[in-house]
Short mmCIF file of C-alpha atoms in Angstrom, two decimals:
data_model
loop_
_atom_site.label_atom_id
_atom_site.label_comp_id
_atom_site.label_asym_id
_atom_site.label_seq_id
_atom_site.Cartn_x
_atom_site.Cartn_y
_atom_site.Cartn_z
CA UNK A 1 -20.34 -37.41 -0.90
CA UNK A 2 -16.98 -36.13 -2.13
CA UNK A 3 -18.87 -32.10 -2.66
CA UNK A 4 -20.64 -33.44 0.70
CA UNK A 5 -17.57 -33.46 2.70
CA UNK A 6 -14.81 -30.70 2.00
CA UNK A 7 -18.89 -28.06 1.43
CA UNK A 8 -19.03 -29.05 5.15
CA UNK A 9 -15.24 -27.73 5.85
CA UNK A 10 -15.15 -24.83 3.43
CA UNK A 11 -18.12 -23.48 5.63
CA UNK A 12 -17.23 -24.51 9.38
CA UNK A 13 -13.19 -22.47 8.52
CA UNK A 14 -15.46 -20.24 7.12
CA UNK A 15 -17.99 -20.24 10.55
CA UNK A 16 -14.82 -20.60 12.57
CA UNK A 17 -12.98 -17.35 10.78
CA UNK A 18 -16.39 -15.40 11.28
CA UNK A 19 -17.10 -16.02 15.03
CA UNK A 20 -13.47 -16.35 17.04
CA UNK A 21 -14.71 -18.67 19.63
CA UNK A 22 -11.87 -21.11 20.33
CA UNK A 23 -11.95 -21.80 23.77
CA UNK A 24 -13.87 -24.59 25.11
CA UNK A 25 -15.70 -23.55 28.76
CA UNK A 26 -18.16 -20.98 29.33
CA UNK A 27 -21.73 -20.81 27.23
CA UNK A 28 -18.65 -21.77 23.93
CA UNK A 29 -19.97 -25.57 23.84
CA UNK A 30 -23.57 -23.88 22.92
CA UNK A 31 -22.85 -21.40 20.33
CA UNK A 32 -20.72 -24.07 18.68
CA UNK A 33 -23.25 -26.47 19.25
CA UNK A 34 -24.99 -24.25 16.98
CA UNK A 35 -22.98 -23.66 14.74
CA UNK A 36 -22.47 -27.30 13.48
CA UNK A 37 -26.92 -27.73 13.20
CA UNK A 38 -26.33 -24.37 10.70
CA UNK A 39 -23.75 -26.07 8.75
CA UNK A 40 -25.50 -29.37 7.82
CA UNK A 41 -28.84 -27.29 7.86
CA UNK A 42 -27.03 -25.16 5.08
CA UNK A 43 -26.01 -28.27 3.57
CA UNK A 44 -28.88 -30.10 3.80
CA UNK A 45 -31.11 -27.51 1.98
CA UNK A 46 -28.04 -27.94 -0.61
CA UNK A 47 -29.12 -31.57 -0.98
CA UNK A 48 -32.58 -30.63 -1.51
CA UNK A 49 -31.87 -28.21 -3.98
CA UNK A 50 -29.76 -31.11 -6.17
CA UNK A 51 -26.88 -28.43 -6.70
CA UNK A 52 -24.55 -30.28 -4.75
CA UNK A 53 -21.81 -30.64 -7.85
CA UNK A 54 -18.17 -29.87 -8.93
CA UNK A 55 -19.66 -26.56 -10.14
CA UNK A 56 -21.11 -26.11 -6.44
CA UNK A 57 -18.33 -27.18 -4.79
CA UNK A 58 -15.09 -26.65 -7.13
CA UNK A 59 -12.93 -28.20 -5.30
CA UNK A 60 -11.39 -31.28 -7.39
CA UNK A 61 -10.17 -28.02 -9.67
CA UNK A 62 -9.44 -25.03 -6.62
CA UNK A 63 -4.88 -25.42 -7.04
CA UNK A 64 -5.59 -24.67 -10.72
CA UNK A 65 -8.22 -22.30 -10.61
CA UNK A 66 -5.91 -20.66 -7.75
CA UNK A 67 -2.29 -21.04 -10.67
CA UNK A 68 -5.40 -19.09 -13.41
CA UNK A 69 -5.73 -16.31 -10.61
CA UNK A 70 -2.37 -16.03 -10.05
CA UNK A 71 -2.30 -15.15 -13.84
CA UNK A 72 -4.84 -13.07 -14.02
CA UNK A 73 -3.43 -10.90 -11.76
CA UNK A 74 -0.66 -9.84 -13.77
CA UNK A 75 -3.36 -9.29 -16.25
CA UNK A 76 -5.24 -6.78 -14.54
CA UNK A 77 -2.07 -5.57 -13.15
CA UNK A 78 -1.40 -4.58 -16.72
CA UNK A 79 -4.57 -3.43 -17.79
CA UNK A 80 -5.16 -1.21 -14.45
CA UNK A 81 -2.20 0.94 -16.32
CA UNK A 82 -2.30 0.82 -19.18
CA UNK A 83 -6.85 2.05 -18.79
CA UNK A 84 -5.07 4.58 -16.14
CA UNK A 85 -3.21 6.36 -18.59
CA UNK A 86 -6.82 6.63 -21.40
CA UNK A 87 -8.67 7.85 -18.20
CA UNK A 88 -6.19 9.90 -16.58
CA UNK A 89 -4.90 11.79 -20.21
CA UNK A 90 -4.80 15.49 -20.44
CA UNK A 91 -7.50 15.41 -23.55
CA UNK A 92 -9.71 12.11 -23.32
CA UNK A 93 -9.06 10.51 -26.30
CA UNK A 94 -10.63 6.87 -26.68
CA UNK A 95 -12.25 5.29 -29.49
CA UNK A 96 -14.77 2.30 -27.34
CA UNK A 97 -15.75 -0.75 -29.94
CA UNK A 98 -18.58 -3.30 -29.41
CA UNK A 99 -16.89 -6.82 -30.33
CA UNK A 100 -18.35 -9.86 -30.19
CA UNK A 101 -15.79 -12.98 -29.21
CA UNK A 102 -16.14 -16.81 -30.26
CA UNK A 103 -16.52 -19.17 -27.27
CA UNK A 104 -15.84 -22.57 -27.52
CA UNK A 105 -15.79 -23.97 -24.47
CA UNK A 106 -16.51 -27.88 -22.35
CA UNK A 107 -18.88 -27.14 -19.70
CA UNK A 108 -19.98 -23.72 -17.88
CA UNK A 109 -17.54 -23.44 -15.30
CA UNK A 110 -15.76 -22.64 -17.89
CA UNK A 111 -17.33 -20.30 -19.39
CA UNK A 112 -18.49 -18.54 -16.48
CA UNK A 113 -14.21 -18.37 -15.35
CA UNK A 114 -13.76 -16.89 -18.95
CA UNK A 115 -16.65 -14.66 -18.59
CA UNK A 116 -16.13 -13.01 -15.85
CA UNK A 117 -11.86 -13.02 -16.12
CA UNK A 118 -13.49 -10.35 -19.19
CA UNK A 119 -14.94 -8.18 -16.90
CA UNK A 120 -12.47 -7.97 -14.17
CA UNK A 121 -9.87 -7.16 -16.37
CA UNK A 122 -10.59 -2.98 -16.32
CA UNK A 123 -11.30 -1.93 -20.33
CA UNK A 124 -13.00 -5.46 -21.48
CA UNK A 125 -16.67 -5.87 -19.70
CA UNK A 126 -18.95 -9.10 -20.92
CA UNK A 127 -22.40 -6.77 -22.47
CA UNK A 128 -24.36 -10.58 -23.59
CA UNK A 129 -23.12 -13.57 -23.81
CA UNK A 130 -24.93 -16.05 -25.95
CA UNK A 131 -24.39 -19.43 -26.95
CA UNK A 132 -21.58 -19.31 -29.43
CA UNK A 133 -20.30 -15.04 -28.60
CA UNK A 134 -20.38 -12.87 -26.09
CA UNK A 135 -21.13 -9.85 -26.32
CA UNK A 136 -17.40 -7.86 -25.36
CA UNK A 137 -17.65 -4.23 -24.66
CA UNK A 138 -13.27 -1.87 -24.70
CA UNK A 139 -12.33 1.06 -24.17
CA UNK A 140 -10.48 1.80 -26.72
CA UNK A 141 -8.97 0.01 -29.82
CA UNK A 142 -6.29 -1.27 -28.20
CA UNK A 143 -8.57 -3.22 -26.13
CA UNK A 144 -10.37 -5.13 -28.55
CA UNK A 145 -7.05 -8.10 -29.38
CA UNK A 146 -7.96 -11.60 -30.73
CA UNK A 147 -4.82 -13.27 -29.17
CA UNK A 148 -5.75 -11.81 -25.66
CA UNK A 149 -8.74 -13.13 -25.50
CA UNK A 150 -8.70 -16.62 -27.33
CA UNK A 151 -5.35 -16.95 -24.62
CA UNK A 152 -7.48 -16.47 -21.80
CA UNK A 153 -10.00 -18.61 -22.98
CA UNK A 154 -7.70 -21.41 -23.43
CA UNK A 155 -6.08 -21.44 -20.28
CA UNK A 156 -9.81 -20.88 -18.62
CA UNK A 157 -11.18 -23.95 -20.47
CA UNK A 158 -7.86 -25.82 -18.78
CA UNK A 159 -8.30 -24.58 -15.70
CA UNK A 160 -12.00 -25.22 -15.21
CA UNK A 161 -11.73 -28.46 -16.83
CA UNK A 162 -7.97 -30.07 -17.51
CA UNK A 163 -5.82 -30.90 -20.78
CA UNK A 164 -8.23 -31.18 -23.81
CA UNK A 165 -8.23 -34.24 -24.33
CA UNK A 166 -8.73 -36.21 -27.77
CA UNK A 167 -11.67 -37.72 -27.74
CA UNK A 168 -12.79 -33.69 -26.42
CA UNK A 169 -12.22 -32.53 -30.42
CA UNK A 170 -9.72 -30.42 -30.94
CA UNK A 171 -12.28 -28.23 -32.51
CA UNK A 172 -11.72 -24.58 -31.95
CA UNK B 1 1.00 5.42 10.64
CA UNK B 2 -1.98 6.85 12.28
CA UNK B 3 -2.10 9.14 9.96
CA UNK B 4 -0.82 7.53 7.15
CA UNK B 5 -4.28 5.72 7.71
CA UNK B 6 -6.17 8.93 8.03
CA UNK B 7 -4.67 10.45 5.50
CA UNK B 8 -6.48 7.38 2.80
CA UNK B 9 -9.29 7.62 4.54
CA UNK B 10 -9.72 10.74 4.12
CA UNK B 11 -8.79 9.61 0.52
CA UNK B 12 -11.63 7.16 -0.13
CA UNK B 13 -13.61 9.50 2.23
CA UNK B 14 -13.75 12.38 -1.36
CA UNK B 15 -14.16 9.11 -3.84
CA UNK B 16 -16.58 8.80 -2.39
CA UNK B 17 -18.44 12.48 -3.06
CA UNK B 18 -17.19 12.83 -6.26
CA UNK B 19 -19.17 8.89 -6.81
CA UNK B 20 -22.04 10.85 -5.04
CA UNK B 21 -21.54 13.92 -7.32
CA UNK B 22 -21.80 11.37 -10.36
CA UNK B 23 -25.45 10.25 -8.46
CA UNK B 24 -27.09 12.93 -8.58
CA UNK B 25 -25.90 14.15 -12.16
CA UNK B 26 -25.84 10.86 -14.01
CA UNK B 27 -28.17 11.08 -16.73
CA UNK B 28 -29.11 7.70 -16.83
CA UNK B 29 -30.25 4.85 -13.84
CA UNK B 30 -27.71 2.32 -14.89
CA UNK B 31 -25.86 5.12 -14.47
CA UNK B 32 -27.02 6.02 -11.33
CA UNK B 33 -27.29 2.13 -10.15
CA UNK B 34 -23.34 1.82 -11.20
CA UNK B 35 -22.48 4.98 -9.18
CA UNK B 36 -24.63 3.54 -5.83
CA UNK B 37 -23.14 -0.07 -6.91
CA UNK B 38 -19.05 1.53 -6.87
CA UNK B 39 -20.19 4.27 -3.37
CA UNK B 40 -21.01 0.63 -1.75
CA UNK B 41 -17.46 -0.23 -2.66
CA UNK B 42 -15.59 2.59 -2.01
CA UNK B 43 -17.63 2.86 2.29
CA UNK B 44 -16.30 -1.39 2.32
CA UNK B 45 -13.15 0.29 2.22
CA UNK B 46 -13.45 3.09 4.15
CA UNK B 47 -14.51 0.70 6.66
CA UNK B 48 -11.51 -1.45 6.57
CA UNK B 49 -9.40 1.77 6.95
CA UNK B 50 -11.74 2.98 9.99
CA UNK B 51 -12.11 -0.26 12.36
CA UNK B 52 -7.53 0.23 11.64
CA UNK B 53 -8.26 3.90 12.66
CA UNK B 54 -10.49 2.89 15.88
CA UNK B 55 -8.91 -0.26 16.61
CA UNK B 56 -12.36 -1.88 17.04
CA UNK B 57 -12.35 -5.00 14.89
CA UNK B 58 -16.03 -4.88 15.13
CA UNK B 59 -16.36 -2.65 11.96
CA UNK B 60 -15.24 -5.64 9.26
CA UNK B 61 -17.67 -7.47 10.40
CA UNK B 62 -19.74 -4.68 8.84
CA UNK B 63 -18.20 -4.18 5.89
CA UNK B 64 -18.33 -8.30 5.10
CA UNK B 65 -22.18 -7.78 5.60
CA UNK B 66 -22.63 -4.10 3.75
CA UNK B 67 -20.72 -5.89 0.45
CA UNK B 68 -23.30 -9.23 0.65
CA UNK B 69 -26.50 -5.38 0.70
CA UNK B 70 -24.45 -3.44 -2.00
CA UNK B 71 -23.88 -6.71 -4.12
CA UNK B 72 -27.78 -8.11 -3.28
CA UNK B 73 -29.57 -4.29 -3.66
CA UNK B 74 -27.44 -3.99 -7.03
CA UNK B 75 -28.86 -6.96 -8.34
CA UNK B 76 -32.53 -6.58 -6.98
CA UNK B 77 -32.71 -2.41 -7.83
CA UNK B 78 -31.96 -4.22 -11.70
CA UNK B 79 -34.41 -6.95 -11.52
CA UNK B 80 -36.71 -4.82 -10.44
CA UNK B 81 -36.30 -2.30 -13.00
CA UNK B 82 -36.35 -4.58 -15.91
CA UNK B 83 -39.06 -6.66 -15.20
CA UNK B 84 -41.53 -3.66 -12.47
CA UNK B 85 -41.44 -6.70 -10.17
CA UNK B 86 -40.04 -8.41 -7.61
CA UNK B 87 -42.37 -11.24 -8.12
CA UNK B 88 -39.88 -13.87 -10.87
CA UNK B 89 -38.06 -16.36 -8.95
CA UNK B 90 -34.33 -16.33 -10.37
CA UNK B 91 -35.25 -19.59 -12.43
CA UNK B 92 -37.83 -18.60 -14.43
CA UNK B 93 -36.19 -15.91 -15.63
CA UNK B 94 -35.28 -17.42 -18.77
CA UNK B 95 -38.36 -18.15 -19.75
CA UNK B 96 -39.66 -14.40 -19.06
CA UNK B 97 -36.63 -13.69 -20.78
CA UNK B 98 -38.26 -15.51 -24.17
CA UNK B 99 -41.24 -13.30 -23.48
CA UNK B 100 -39.30 -10.11 -23.96
CA UNK B 101 -37.42 -10.80 -26.36
CA UNK B 102 -40.86 -11.57 -29.00
CA UNK B 103 -42.07 -7.78 -27.96
CA UNK B 104 -38.36 -6.99 -28.46
CA UNK B 105 -38.45 -7.47 -32.07
CA UNK B 106 -41.49 -4.26 -32.24
CA UNK B 107 -39.38 -1.87 -34.17
CA UNK B 108 -38.50 -5.27 -36.94
CA UNK B 109 -41.30 -6.75 -37.76
CA UNK B 110 -41.29 -10.13 -39.73
CA UNK B 111 -44.28 -11.77 -41.06
CA UNK B 112 -43.87 -10.51 -44.24
CA UNK B 113 -48.29 -11.42 -45.19
CA UNK C 1 17.46 -2.81 16.77
CA UNK C 2 16.63 -6.65 16.29
CA UNK C 3 15.49 -8.65 13.72
CA UNK C 4 11.53 -8.61 13.67
CA UNK C 5 12.21 -4.27 14.54
CA UNK C 6 14.15 -3.87 11.17
CA UNK C 7 10.78 -6.39 9.62
CA UNK C 8 8.50 -5.18 11.35
CA UNK C 9 9.74 -1.53 9.34
CA UNK C 10 9.88 -3.43 5.98
CA UNK C 11 5.62 -4.28 7.19
CA UNK C 12 5.43 -1.33 7.79
CA UNK C 13 7.51 0.48 4.15
CA UNK C 14 5.25 -2.14 2.25
CA UNK C 15 1.84 -1.32 3.74
CA UNK C 16 1.79 2.55 2.82
CA UNK C 17 3.31 2.08 -0.90
CA UNK C 18 0.15 -0.31 -1.54
CA UNK C 19 -2.30 1.72 0.16
CA UNK C 20 -1.43 5.02 -1.35
CA UNK C 21 -0.72 3.31 -5.17
CA UNK C 22 -5.07 1.67 -3.73
CA UNK C 23 -5.67 5.43 -3.59
CA UNK C 24 -4.31 6.42 -6.31
CA UNK C 25 -6.38 4.21 -8.74
CA UNK C 26 -9.23 4.55 -6.58
CA UNK C 27 -9.12 8.14 -6.87
CA UNK C 28 -8.63 7.69 -10.40
CA UNK C 29 -11.42 5.64 -10.89
CA UNK C 30 -13.04 7.71 -9.56
CA UNK C 31 -12.09 10.86 -11.56
CA UNK C 32 -12.44 8.83 -14.55
CA UNK C 33 -16.23 8.45 -14.18
CA UNK C 34 -17.23 11.74 -14.22
CA UNK C 35 -14.63 12.13 -16.69
CA UNK C 36 -15.90 9.38 -19.13
CA UNK C 37 -18.42 10.26 -22.13
CA UNK C 38 -21.10 8.30 -21.97
CA UNK C 39 -22.36 4.88 -19.81
CA UNK C 40 -20.17 1.79 -21.06
CA UNK C 41 -17.49 4.02 -20.70
CA UNK C 42 -17.49 5.31 -17.35
CA UNK C 43 -18.38 1.20 -16.77
CA UNK C 44 -14.87 0.49 -17.14
CA UNK C 45 -13.56 3.33 -15.12
CA UNK C 46 -15.38 1.63 -12.37
CA UNK C 47 -13.63 -0.58 -12.87
CA UNK C 48 -10.59 0.73 -11.99
CA UNK C 49 -11.69 0.98 -8.09
CA UNK C 50 -13.28 -2.07 -7.79
CA UNK C 51 -10.15 -4.37 -8.96
CA UNK C 52 -6.72 -3.44 -8.65
CA UNK C 53 -7.66 -0.23 -5.58
CA UNK C 54 -9.67 -2.66 -3.46
CA UNK C 55 -7.25 -5.27 -3.61
CA UNK C 56 -4.23 -2.66 -2.90
CA UNK C 57 -6.13 -1.44 0.11
CA UNK C 58 -6.75 -4.67 1.84
CA UNK C 59 -3.23 -5.52 0.93
CA UNK C 60 -1.95 -2.78 3.19
CA UNK C 61 -4.48 -3.44 6.21
CA UNK C 62 -3.50 -7.20 5.73
CA UNK C 63 0.27 -6.29 5.98
CA UNK C 64 -0.32 -3.77 9.55
CA UNK C 65 -2.65 -5.49 11.18
CA UNK C 66 -0.42 -9.26 11.25
CA UNK C 67 -1.13 -13.00 11.70
CA UNK C 68 -3.86 -12.73 13.35
CA UNK C 69 -7.74 -13.28 12.60
CA UNK C 70 -8.09 -9.99 11.62
CA UNK C 71 -6.17 -10.62 8.81
CA UNK C 72 -8.30 -13.52 8.04
CA UNK C 73 -11.09 -11.95 7.50
CA UNK C 74 -9.31 -8.61 5.91
CA UNK C 75 -8.61 -11.84 3.49
CA UNK C 76 -12.52 -12.45 3.55
CA UNK C 77 -13.88 -9.32 2.48
CA UNK C 78 -10.64 -8.55 -0.32
CA UNK C 79 -12.32 -12.60 -1.88
CA UNK C 80 -15.70 -11.36 -1.42
CA UNK C 81 -15.57 -7.86 -3.77
CA UNK C 82 -13.49 -10.18 -6.10
CA UNK C 83 -15.75 -12.12 -6.77
CA UNK C 84 -18.61 -9.76 -6.93
CA UNK C 85 -17.53 -7.02 -7.99
CA UNK C 86 -17.44 -9.11 -11.37
CA UNK C 87 -21.16 -9.99 -11.91
CA UNK C 88 -22.40 -6.94 -10.60
CA UNK C 89 -21.15 -4.96 -13.31
CA UNK C 90 -22.09 -7.63 -15.68
CA UNK C 91 -25.01 -7.50 -14.64
CA UNK C 92 -25.90 -3.74 -14.93
CA UNK C 93 -23.83 -3.38 -17.61
CA UNK C 94 -26.25 -6.50 -19.24
CA UNK C 95 -29.24 -4.73 -18.17
CA UNK C 96 -27.94 -1.32 -20.58
CA UNK C 97 -27.55 -3.44 -22.96
CA UNK C 98 -30.79 -5.27 -22.97
CA UNK C 99 -32.97 -1.59 -22.31
CA UNK C 100 -31.41 -0.67 -25.77
CA UNK C 101 -29.53 1.65 -24.49
CA UNK C 102 -26.76 1.85 -27.75
CA UNK C 103 -23.20 3.18 -26.80
CA UNK C 104 -21.11 5.80 -27.92
CA UNK C 105 -19.34 3.92 -30.52
CA UNK C 106 -17.06 6.86 -32.59
CA UNK C 107 -13.88 8.73 -31.48
CA UNK C 108 -14.17 10.75 -28.37
CA UNK C 109 -11.25 14.02 -28.17
CA UNK C 110 -13.09 16.57 -27.74
CA UNK C 111 -11.51 20.00 -28.61
CA UNK C 112 -8.60 20.85 -26.72
CA UNK C 113 -8.10 25.13 -26.94
CA UNK C 114 -4.46 23.90 -27.42
CA UNK C 115 -4.43 21.93 -29.84
CA UNK C 116 -6.08 25.58 -32.48
CA UNK C 117 -2.98 27.05 -34.63
CA UNK C 118 -1.87 29.98 -33.73
CA UNK C 119 -4.25 31.48 -36.23
CA UNK C 120 -7.35 31.11 -36.04
CA UNK C 121 -6.94 32.15 -31.95
CA UNK C 122 -6.16 35.59 -32.78
CA UNK C 123 -9.21 35.12 -34.50
#
C-alpha cells in the first residue's frame, strides 16, 4: 500500500513537471483527467507484474540513498580529475588492470547500487557481475585500491539496507 | 551570455565530430556502439544548450526523449548482436545465458573420456 | 545596483564557470576516445563525458534559467543521464567481455621522440 501510494505520488509529480498545466479552465480538466487515468494504469500494470516492492519504489531508503549520492559525487569529482590527467598527458602512460572485487552485500538493491557506483566512477567499470564478486576493469594500476572499493561497498550497503545488526553476521 | 552559449554549443559540436570520427574508424563493433552512445549524450547536451539559445522550451522535451531513445537503442543493438534476435524476452535471458556458457567452453573440453 | 542584480550576476558567473569546466571535460573525453589504445580504455574516457561533463553543463543551464519549470525539466534530464549512463556503459562492457574481446593488460607507453638520447637521434 505504501509503495503504491509512493509510486502514484512520484508519477504524479513527473506528469505535472512534464505537462505544466496548472489552470482549471478550457480543455485542461480533460487533460488532467487523462493524466490521472494514465497514472492509475501505470500503477495497475506494476501491480499486475508483481514488482511493486521496496526494490522498485525505494522511497523508504530515499534519504539515505540521496546522502550516499552526495558522497559519491565527491568521489566522482576526484576520479574525473585523475582520469583527465591520465588522458591529457602529452605521452600516454597507462597500465590497465582487470581485477576481481569480492562482494558481500545483503540485498539486490545494495548490489545494484554498488555495481553502478563502480561504473559511475571514471577509471573503473564493472565488466561482469557474478554471485560473489565483480570483474572490474581499471584504467590504471593506481585505481585498483582495495580499500577504496571496500569503503564504497560499506557505504552502499548502509545506504540500501541500514546499519548491520548482529543478526546479519559480521562475515565481511 | 548569448555569445558564450554559442561558443559552448560550437565546442559540443566539435566533440560530436570527434566522436563521429571514432564511429567511422572504430576497429570493433563495441567501439562503434560506444561512440554512438557517447554521441547521443553529447546530442542531448547540445539540444539543451540549443533550447537556451533560441529561447524555446520545447527542445528540452526533445532532449529528454532523445536521452531515452539513446539508452533503449544501445541496449537493443547490443541485444541483437549478442543473440541475433530480438524475440527473446529479458526474463528468459538468464536461461539463454546458461546455454551460451555451455557453448562457450569449447576451447577447454572438460570431458576426459 | 540593487542586491538582486548583484545576486543575478553572481549566478551568471557561477554558470559560466560551470559550463566552461563542463566543456573542458566533454572535449577531454572526446579526445581520450581518440587517443586511448584499446576498447576498454576508450570506455573510461567516454565515462568522463557522461558523468561530470554532462552534469556540469546541465547545472550551468539550470543556473541560467532561474526558478522556472525549465529548471525542473533540466534537472530531470540530468537525473536521467546520471541513471542511464552507467547502465549502458556496463551493458557495452559486458557484451564485449562475453564476446571474448580480450583487454590489453600490459603497460602502454608509446615511445616519444623526446625520450630518445641525443646519440640515437643523430644516427
